[in-house]
Each structure stands twice: as C-alpha cells, then as structure tokens.
C-alpha cells in the first residue's frame, strides 16, 4: 500500500515537473520577444531624444541682427528693381498766370544770349591781364558790347540791364548778388562767369518787360 502510494506521488511529482517545464519552455520565447520589443522601444526613444537634442534650434542676438539686415537689404533691392521696371511719367502742368502779371506776346529768348556770353567772355579776356586802372573802363566797354548784340534779339517792349563785374583772380572768395522787383512770368535774365589765370568776370543780362 505504501509502495503504491509512493509510486503515485512520484508519478504525480514528475507530471507536475513536466507540466512546469513545458509551460516555462513555452513562455520563454514570448518573454524574450516582449523583452526585445521593450528594449527596442527604449532604444528608439533614446535615439529620438538624442536626435531632438542634436537639432534644437539655437538663436543668438548677432544672428537675429544679421537676419534683419539681410531682410532689409532684400526689401530695398526688390523695391529698386520694381522702381526700375516701372516707367517714369512726366506730368506737365500748365502754370496759371496771375491776372496782375504781364503777358508779353513774345518772351525774351535766353538761349542765344547764353551762347553769346559763353563765347564772348573768353575771347575778350584771355589775352588781357588784370589792371585796376582800366578795370572799370573795360567793364563798361564789355557791357555796351553785350547790350549791342542782345538788342538784335530783343522782343518789343523789353528793356535791358547789363552788369559786368571784373576782379583779380587771387581773391579768396567773391560773392555777387542782385535784388530787383521781378515778374517771373515776363522778366528773365542770363548770367555767365569766366576766370582766366589773372582775373575773373561775371556778366549778367536782365531783360525786363515794360507795358
């Protein structure tokens, strides 16, 4: 009886061992797979953290200023390019002549007088040297010659005022000015200056319309 009981206990123990060993053997691959998946997930997480930390944006004050300057330069270049492509239009506005202003039928043409002065002054003064004794006489002579020419191109009812100023060239600074009552819609003037090695000359012609 005891022997039969021991044999039953032994067979039951062996049966339990085989069942435990079988269950353990069966569960090991699943545990290994779960362990490997967990380790892989940890590895991916740590690698993601490393990558995210490696690519963190870094901003400095100097970099911000450089970016602003670059943006400003780009805007200015773009504006210049647009302005260059845009055709420029000139708008002509007809200025209204006031009722109290003179209305001459023909105005004095300053172009011919300007061309005359540009040629006359060098031809007249180039061969001469400055001498205070005859400077006043020379300026009066030049004024008469300039008026004589301009009278041939002067429209009707215009009066001439010609001023010629001579001076020594070694003067440091010279400033010439004139003041007069002026009708900008009818009156006009021409002025030209010339300087040689020894003297300077300023010739001015004022054409005033008289009703």
PDB file of C-alpha atoms in Angstrom:
ATOM      1  CA  UNK A   1       0.000   0.000   0.000  1.00  0.00           C
ATOM      2  CA  UNK A   2       2.784   2.381   0.913  1.00  0.00           C
ATOM      3  CA  UNK A   3       4.702   1.413  -2.181  1.00  0.00           C
ATOM      4  CA  UNK A   4       1.721   2.109  -4.418  1.00  0.00           C
ATOM      5  CA  UNK A   5       1.231   5.445  -2.724  1.00  0.00           C
ATOM      6  CA  UNK A   6       4.880   6.413  -3.193  1.00  0.00           C
ATOM      7  CA  UNK A   7       4.727   5.473  -6.823  1.00  0.00           C
ATOM      8  CA  UNK A   8       1.624   7.629  -7.263  1.00  0.00           C
ATOM      9  CA  UNK A   9       3.327  10.551  -5.512  1.00  0.00           C
ATOM     10  CA  UNK A  10       6.438  10.129  -7.676  1.00  0.00           C
ATOM     11  CA  UNK A  11       4.424   9.935 -10.881  1.00  0.00           C
ATOM     12  CA  UNK A  12       2.364  12.971  -9.832  1.00  0.00           C
ATOM     13  CA  UNK A  13       5.528  14.946  -8.993  1.00  0.00           C
ATOM     14  CA  UNK A  14       7.129  14.075 -12.315  1.00  0.00           C
ATOM     15  CA  UNK A  15       3.948  15.006 -14.102  1.00  0.00           C
ATOM     16  CA  UNK A  16       3.922  18.412 -12.387  1.00  0.00           C
ATOM     17  CA  UNK A  17       7.581  18.942 -13.254  1.00  0.00           C
ATOM     18  CA  UNK A  18       6.992  18.113 -16.877  1.00  0.00           C
ATOM     19  CA  UNK A  19       3.998  20.469 -16.993  1.00  0.00           C
ATOM     20  CA  UNK A  20       6.025  23.299 -15.346  1.00  0.00           C
ATOM     21  CA  UNK A  21       8.971  22.688 -17.655  1.00  0.00           C
ATOM     22  CA  UNK A  22       6.670  22.670 -20.658  1.00  0.00           C
ATOM     23  CA  UNK A  23       4.945  25.896 -19.561  1.00  0.00           C
ATOM     24  CA  UNK A  24       8.319  27.527 -18.910  1.00  0.00           C
ATOM     25  CA  UNK A  25       9.696  26.414 -22.245  1.00  0.00           C
ATOM     26  CA  UNK A  26       6.604  27.690 -23.991  1.00  0.00           C
ATOM     27  CA  UNK A  27       6.627  31.097 -22.272  1.00  0.00           C
ATOM     28  CA  UNK A  28      10.355  31.860 -22.759  1.00  0.00           C
ATOM     29  CA  UNK A  29      10.096  32.894 -26.443  1.00  0.00           C
ATOM     30  CA  UNK A  30       7.161  35.161 -25.670  1.00  0.00           C
ATOM     31  CA  UNK A  31       9.037  36.706 -22.765  1.00  0.00           C
ATOM     32  CA  UNK A  32      12.161  37.151 -24.892  1.00  0.00           C
ATOM     33  CA  UNK A  33      10.110  38.732 -27.678  1.00  0.00           C
ATOM     34  CA  UNK A  34       8.425  41.126 -25.242  1.00  0.00           C
ATOM     35  CA  UNK A  35      11.795  41.932 -23.713  1.00  0.00           C
ATOM     36  CA  UNK A  36      13.316  42.601 -27.126  1.00  0.00           C
ATOM     37  CA  UNK A  37      10.399  44.832 -28.130  1.00  0.00           C
ATOM     38  CA  UNK A  38      10.719  46.765 -24.877  1.00  0.00           C
ATOM     39  CA  UNK A  39      14.471  47.247 -25.376  1.00  0.00           C
ATOM     40  CA  UNK A  40      13.903  48.322 -28.996  1.00  0.00           C
ATOM     41  CA  UNK A  41      11.265  50.807 -27.894  1.00  0.00           C
ATOM     42  CA  UNK A  42      13.668  52.191 -25.297  1.00  0.00           C
ATOM     43  CA  UNK A  43      16.383  52.422 -27.937  1.00  0.00           C
ATOM     44  CA  UNK A  44      14.093  54.278 -30.334  1.00  0.00           C
ATOM     45  CA  UNK A  45      13.042  56.632 -27.559  1.00  0.00           C
ATOM     46  CA  UNK A  46      16.604  57.368 -26.524  1.00  0.00           C
ATOM     47  CA  UNK A  47      17.687  57.829 -30.161  1.00  0.00           C
ATOM     48  CA  UNK A  48      14.768  60.190 -30.744  1.00  0.00           C
ATOM     49  CA  UNK A  49      15.790  62.169 -27.708  1.00  0.00           C
ATOM     50  CA  UNK A  50      19.379  62.319 -28.952  1.00  0.00           C
ATOM     51  CA  UNK A  51      18.276  63.482 -32.414  1.00  0.00           C
ATOM     52  CA  UNK A  52      15.860  66.023 -30.995  1.00  0.00           C
ATOM     53  CA  UNK A  53      18.522  67.352 -28.655  1.00  0.00           C
ATOM     54  CA  UNK A  54      21.049  67.493 -31.507  1.00  0.00           C
ATOM     55  CA  UNK A  55      18.677  69.536 -33.681  1.00  0.00           C
ATOM     56  CA  UNK A  56      17.459  72.000 -31.102  1.00  0.00           C
ATOM     57  CA  UNK A  57      17.284  75.474 -32.713  1.00  0.00           C
ATOM     58  CA  UNK A  58      19.850  77.914 -31.356  1.00  0.00           C
ATOM     59  CA  UNK A  59      19.271  81.697 -31.606  1.00  0.00           C
ATOM     60  CA  UNK A  60      21.808  84.423 -30.876  1.00  0.00           C
ATOM     61  CA  UNK A  61      21.455  88.198 -30.798  1.00  0.00           C
ATOM     62  CA  UNK A  62      24.039  88.637 -33.543  1.00  0.00           C
ATOM     63  CA  UNK A  63      22.248  86.131 -35.753  1.00  0.00           C
ATOM     64  CA  UNK A  64      18.941  87.953 -35.307  1.00  0.00           C
ATOM     65  CA  UNK A  65      20.555  91.285 -36.260  1.00  0.00           C
ATOM     66  CA  UNK A  66      22.198  89.721 -39.317  1.00  0.00           C
ATOM     67  CA  UNK A  67      18.861  88.237 -40.389  1.00  0.00           C
ATOM     68  CA  UNK A  68      17.170  91.644 -40.029  1.00  0.00           C
ATOM     69  CA  UNK A  69      19.860  93.362 -42.107  1.00  0.00           C
ATOM     70  CA  UNK A  70      19.572  90.680 -44.784  1.00  0.00           C
ATOM     71  CA  UNK A  71      15.793  91.074 -44.876  1.00  0.00           C
ATOM     72  CA  UNK A  72      16.121  94.881 -45.116  1.00  0.00           C
ATOM     73  CA  UNK A  73      18.643  94.604 -47.975  1.00  0.00           C
ATOM     74  CA  UNK A  74      16.396  92.202 -49.837  1.00  0.00           C
ATOM     75  CA  UNK A  75      13.424  94.556 -49.445  1.00  0.00           C
ATOM     76  CA  UNK A  76      15.465  97.514 -50.703  1.00  0.00           C
ATOM     77  CA  UNK A  77      16.732  95.554 -53.719  1.00  0.00           C
ATOM     78  CA  UNK A  78      13.223  94.417 -54.537  1.00  0.00           C
ATOM     79  CA  UNK A  79      11.933  97.994 -54.309  1.00  0.00           C
ATOM     80  CA  UNK A  80      14.746  99.251 -56.579  1.00  0.00           C
ATOM     81  CA  UNK A  81      14.032  96.540 -59.134  1.00  0.00           C
ATOM     82  CA  UNK A  82      10.326  97.384 -59.128  1.00  0.00           C
ATOM     83  CA  UNK A  83      11.107 101.095 -59.470  1.00  0.00           C
ATOM     84  CA  UNK A  84      13.437 100.380 -62.400  1.00  0.00           C
ATOM     85  CA  UNK A  85      10.767  98.345 -64.163  1.00  0.00           C
ATOM     86  CA  UNK A  86       8.076 100.946 -63.568  1.00  0.00           C
ATOM     87  CA  UNK A  87       8.087 103.518 -66.407  1.00  0.00           C
ATOM     88  CA  UNK A  88       8.562 107.084 -65.247  1.00  0.00           C
ATOM     89  CA  UNK A  89       5.925 109.508 -66.406  1.00  0.00           C
ATOM     90  CA  UNK A  90       6.438 113.246 -66.579  1.00  0.00           C
ATOM     91  CA  UNK A  91       3.340 115.255 -65.902  1.00  0.00           C
ATOM     92  CA  UNK A  92       3.351 118.716 -67.437  1.00  0.00           C
ATOM     93  CA  UNK A  93       1.331 121.245 -65.531  1.00  0.00           C
ATOM     94  CA  UNK A  94       0.370 124.467 -67.235  1.00  0.00           C
ATOM     95  CA  UNK A  95       1.090 127.154 -64.689  1.00  0.00           C
ATOM     96  CA  UNK A  96      -1.678 129.695 -64.449  1.00  0.00           C
ATOM     97  CA  UNK A  97      -0.502 133.255 -64.999  1.00  0.00           C
ATOM     98  CA  UNK A  98      -1.925 135.616 -62.352  1.00  0.00           C
ATOM     99  CA  UNK A  99      -4.238 138.380 -63.536  1.00  0.00           C
ATOM    100  CA  UNK A 100      -1.860 141.113 -62.341  1.00  0.00           C
ATOM    101  CA  UNK A 101       1.110 139.630 -64.260  1.00  0.00           C
ATOM    102  CA  UNK A 102       2.275 140.939 -67.652  1.00  0.00           C
ATOM    103  CA  UNK A 103       1.512 138.809 -70.681  1.00  0.00           C
ATOM    104  CA  UNK A 104       4.031 139.638 -73.431  1.00  0.00           C
ATOM    105  CA  UNK A 105       3.146 138.258 -76.867  1.00  0.00           C
ATOM    106  CA  UNK A 106       6.777 137.123 -77.276  1.00  0.00           C
ATOM    107  CA  UNK A 107       9.224 136.413 -74.478  1.00  0.00           C
ATOM    108  CA  UNK A 108      12.948 137.085 -74.497  1.00  0.00           C
ATOM    109  CA  UNK A 109      14.902 134.033 -75.718  1.00  0.00           C
ATOM    110  CA  UNK A 110      17.783 133.416 -73.314  1.00  0.00           C
ATOM    111  CA  UNK A 111      19.451 130.684 -75.379  1.00  0.00           C
ATOM    112  CA  UNK A 112      21.138 132.971 -77.911  1.00  0.00           C
ATOM    113  CA  UNK A 113      22.300 135.366 -75.188  1.00  0.00           C
ATOM    114  CA  UNK A 114      23.773 132.481 -73.186  1.00  0.00           C
ATOM    115  CA  UNK A 115      25.664 131.145 -76.192  1.00  0.00           C
ATOM    116  CA  UNK A 116      26.982 134.634 -76.942  1.00  0.00           C
ATOM    117  CA  UNK A 117      28.313 135.131 -73.394  1.00  0.00           C
ATOM    118  CA  UNK A 118      29.998 131.735 -73.344  1.00  0.00           C
ATOM    119  CA  UNK A 119      31.950 132.674 -76.494  1.00  0.00           C
ATOM    120  CA  UNK A 120      32.431 136.404 -75.898  1.00  0.00           C
ATOM    121  CA  UNK A 121      33.976 136.396 -72.415  1.00  0.00           C
ATOM    122  CA  UNK A 122      36.909 134.026 -73.150  1.00  0.00           C
ATOM    123  CA  UNK A 123      37.696 135.742 -76.465  1.00  0.00           C
ATOM    124  CA  UNK A 124      37.671 139.165 -74.816  1.00  0.00           C
ATOM    125  CA  UNK A 125      39.582 138.422 -71.606  1.00  0.00           C
ATOM    126  CA  UNK A 126      42.018 135.650 -72.488  1.00  0.00           C
ATOM    127  CA  UNK A 127      44.759 137.936 -73.903  1.00  0.00           C
ATOM    128  CA  UNK A 128      44.366 140.589 -71.175  1.00  0.00           C
ATOM    129  CA  UNK A 129      45.919 140.889 -67.714  1.00  0.00           C
ATOM    130  CA  UNK A 130      44.208 142.462 -64.718  1.00  0.00           C
ATOM    131  CA  UNK A 131      44.924 146.133 -64.081  1.00  0.00           C
ATOM    132  CA  UNK A 132      42.836 148.118 -61.568  1.00  0.00           C
ATOM    133  CA  UNK A 133      43.436 151.305 -63.523  1.00  0.00           C
ATOM    134  CA  UNK A 134      41.433 150.249 -66.571  1.00  0.00           C
ATOM    135  CA  UNK A 135      39.131 147.571 -64.987  1.00  0.00           C
ATOM    136  CA  UNK A 136      36.183 149.994 -64.700  1.00  0.00           C
ATOM    137  CA  UNK A 137      36.611 151.200 -68.269  1.00  0.00           C
ATOM    138  CA  UNK A 138      36.886 147.639 -69.566  1.00  0.00           C
ATOM    139  CA  UNK A 139      33.740 146.520 -67.723  1.00  0.00           C
ATOM    140  CA  UNK A 140      31.754 149.452 -69.200  1.00  0.00           C
ATOM    141  CA  UNK A 141      33.055 148.664 -72.680  1.00  0.00           C
ATOM    142  CA  UNK A 142      32.088 144.990 -72.351  1.00  0.00           C
ATOM    143  CA  UNK A 143      28.631 145.932 -71.049  1.00  0.00           C
ATOM    144  CA  UNK A 144      27.993 148.124 -74.090  1.00  0.00           C
ATOM    145  CA  UNK A 145      29.147 145.410 -76.489  1.00  0.00           C
ATOM    146  CA  UNK A 146      26.955 142.784 -74.839  1.00  0.00           C
ATOM    147  CA  UNK A 147      23.901 145.074 -74.943  1.00  0.00           C
ATOM    148  CA  UNK A 148      24.564 145.882 -78.598  1.00  0.00           C
ATOM    149  CA  UNK A 149      24.404 142.211 -79.502  1.00  0.00           C
ATOM    150  CA  UNK A 150      21.406 141.354 -77.319  1.00  0.00           C
ATOM    151  CA  UNK A 151      19.340 144.270 -78.692  1.00  0.00           C
ATOM    152  CA  UNK A 152      19.199 142.486 -82.038  1.00  0.00           C
ATOM    153  CA  UNK A 153      17.364 139.542 -80.422  1.00  0.00           C
ATOM    154  CA  UNK A 154      15.202 141.568 -78.023  1.00  0.00           C
ATOM    155  CA  UNK A 155      11.402 141.438 -78.486  1.00  0.00           C
ATOM    156  CA  UNK A 156       9.330 144.586 -78.389  1.00  0.00           C
ATOM    157  CA  UNK A 157       8.772 146.453 -75.102  1.00  0.00           C
ATOM    158  CA  UNK A 158      11.713 144.780 -73.366  1.00  0.00           C
ATOM    159  CA  UNK A 159      14.378 146.835 -71.628  1.00  0.00           C
ATOM    160  CA  UNK A 160      17.938 145.648 -70.958  1.00  0.00           C
ATOM    161  CA  UNK A 161      20.100 145.932 -67.877  1.00  0.00           C
ATOM    162  CA  UNK A 162      23.637 144.560 -68.287  1.00  0.00           C
ATOM    163  CA  UNK A 163      26.121 144.298 -65.412  1.00  0.00           C
ATOM    164  CA  UNK A 164      29.764 143.243 -65.915  1.00  0.00           C
ATOM    165  CA  UNK A 165      31.981 142.681 -62.873  1.00  0.00           C
ATOM    166  CA  UNK A 166      35.774 142.267 -63.103  1.00  0.00           C
ATOM    167  CA  UNK A 167      38.122 141.231 -60.320  1.00  0.00           C
ATOM    168  CA  UNK A 168      41.586 139.894 -59.608  1.00  0.00           C
ATOM    169  CA  UNK A 169      41.842 136.114 -59.645  1.00  0.00           C
ATOM    170  CA  UNK A 170      43.841 135.785 -56.401  1.00  0.00           C
ATOM    171  CA  UNK A 171      40.870 136.899 -54.274  1.00  0.00           C
ATOM    172  CA  UNK A 172      39.969 134.049 -51.950  1.00  0.00           C
ATOM    173  CA  UNK A 173      36.165 134.353 -52.123  1.00  0.00           C
ATOM    174  CA  UNK A 174      33.835 136.607 -54.049  1.00  0.00           C
ATOM    175  CA  UNK A 175      30.037 136.611 -53.844  1.00  0.00           C
ATOM    176  CA  UNK A 176      27.916 138.646 -56.247  1.00  0.00           C
ATOM    177  CA  UNK A 177      24.187 139.187 -55.727  1.00  0.00           C
ATOM    178  CA  UNK A 178      21.424 141.413 -57.090  1.00  0.00           C
ATOM    179  CA  UNK A 179      17.908 142.337 -55.986  1.00  0.00           C
ATOM    180  CA  UNK A 180      15.036 143.740 -58.021  1.00  0.00           C
ATOM    181  CA  UNK A 181      11.286 143.792 -58.382  1.00  0.00           C
ATOM    182  CA  UNK A 182      10.608 140.858 -60.631  1.00  0.00           C
ATOM    183  CA  UNK A 183       7.753 139.466 -62.699  1.00  0.00           C
ATOM    184  CA  UNK A 184       8.684 135.834 -63.069  1.00  0.00           C
ATOM    185  CA  UNK A 185       6.139 135.289 -65.873  1.00  0.00           C
ATOM    186  CA  UNK A 186       7.528 138.029 -68.149  1.00  0.00           C
ATOM    187  CA  UNK A 187      11.013 139.060 -66.967  1.00  0.00           C
ATOM    188  CA  UNK A 188      14.103 136.891 -67.337  1.00  0.00           C
ATOM    189  CA  UNK A 189      17.888 137.003 -67.085  1.00  0.00           C
ATOM    190  CA  UNK A 190      21.101 135.337 -68.315  1.00  0.00           C
ATOM    191  CA  UNK A 191      24.382 135.087 -66.409  1.00  0.00           C
ATOM    192  CA  UNK A 192      27.781 133.626 -67.180  1.00  0.00           C
ATOM    193  CA  UNK A 193      31.167 133.679 -65.428  1.00  0.00           C
ATOM    194  CA  UNK A 194      34.685 133.263 -66.746  1.00  0.00           C
ATOM    195  CA  UNK A 195      38.028 133.002 -64.961  1.00  0.00           C
ATOM    196  CA  UNK A 196      41.477 133.260 -66.520  1.00  0.00           C
ATOM    197  CA  UNK A 197      44.760 132.921 -64.730  1.00  0.00           C
ATOM    198  CA  UNK A 198      44.816 136.568 -63.637  1.00  0.00           C
ATOM    199  CA  UNK A 199      41.196 137.774 -63.455  1.00  0.00           C
ATOM    200  CA  UNK A 200      37.566 136.697 -63.191  1.00  0.00           C
ATOM    201  CA  UNK A 201      34.496 138.170 -64.841  1.00  0.00           C
ATOM    202  CA  UNK A 202      30.758 137.793 -64.227  1.00  0.00           C
ATOM    203  CA  UNK A 203      28.361 139.127 -66.866  1.00  0.00           C
ATOM    204  CA  UNK A 204      24.605 139.302 -66.200  1.00  0.00           C
ATOM    205  CA  UNK A 205      21.834 140.378 -68.588  1.00  0.00           C
ATOM    206  CA  UNK A 206      18.394 141.283 -67.242  1.00  0.00           C
ATOM    207  CA  UNK A 207      15.503 141.540 -69.706  1.00  0.00           C
ATOM    208  CA  UNK A 208      12.550 143.407 -68.154  1.00  0.00           C
ATOM    209  CA  UNK A 209       9.174 143.702 -69.880  1.00  0.00           C
ATOM    210  CA  UNK A 210       7.577 147.161 -69.741  1.00  0.00           C
ATOM    211  CA  UNK A 211       3.928 147.721 -70.590  1.00  0.00           C
TER     212      UNK A 211
END
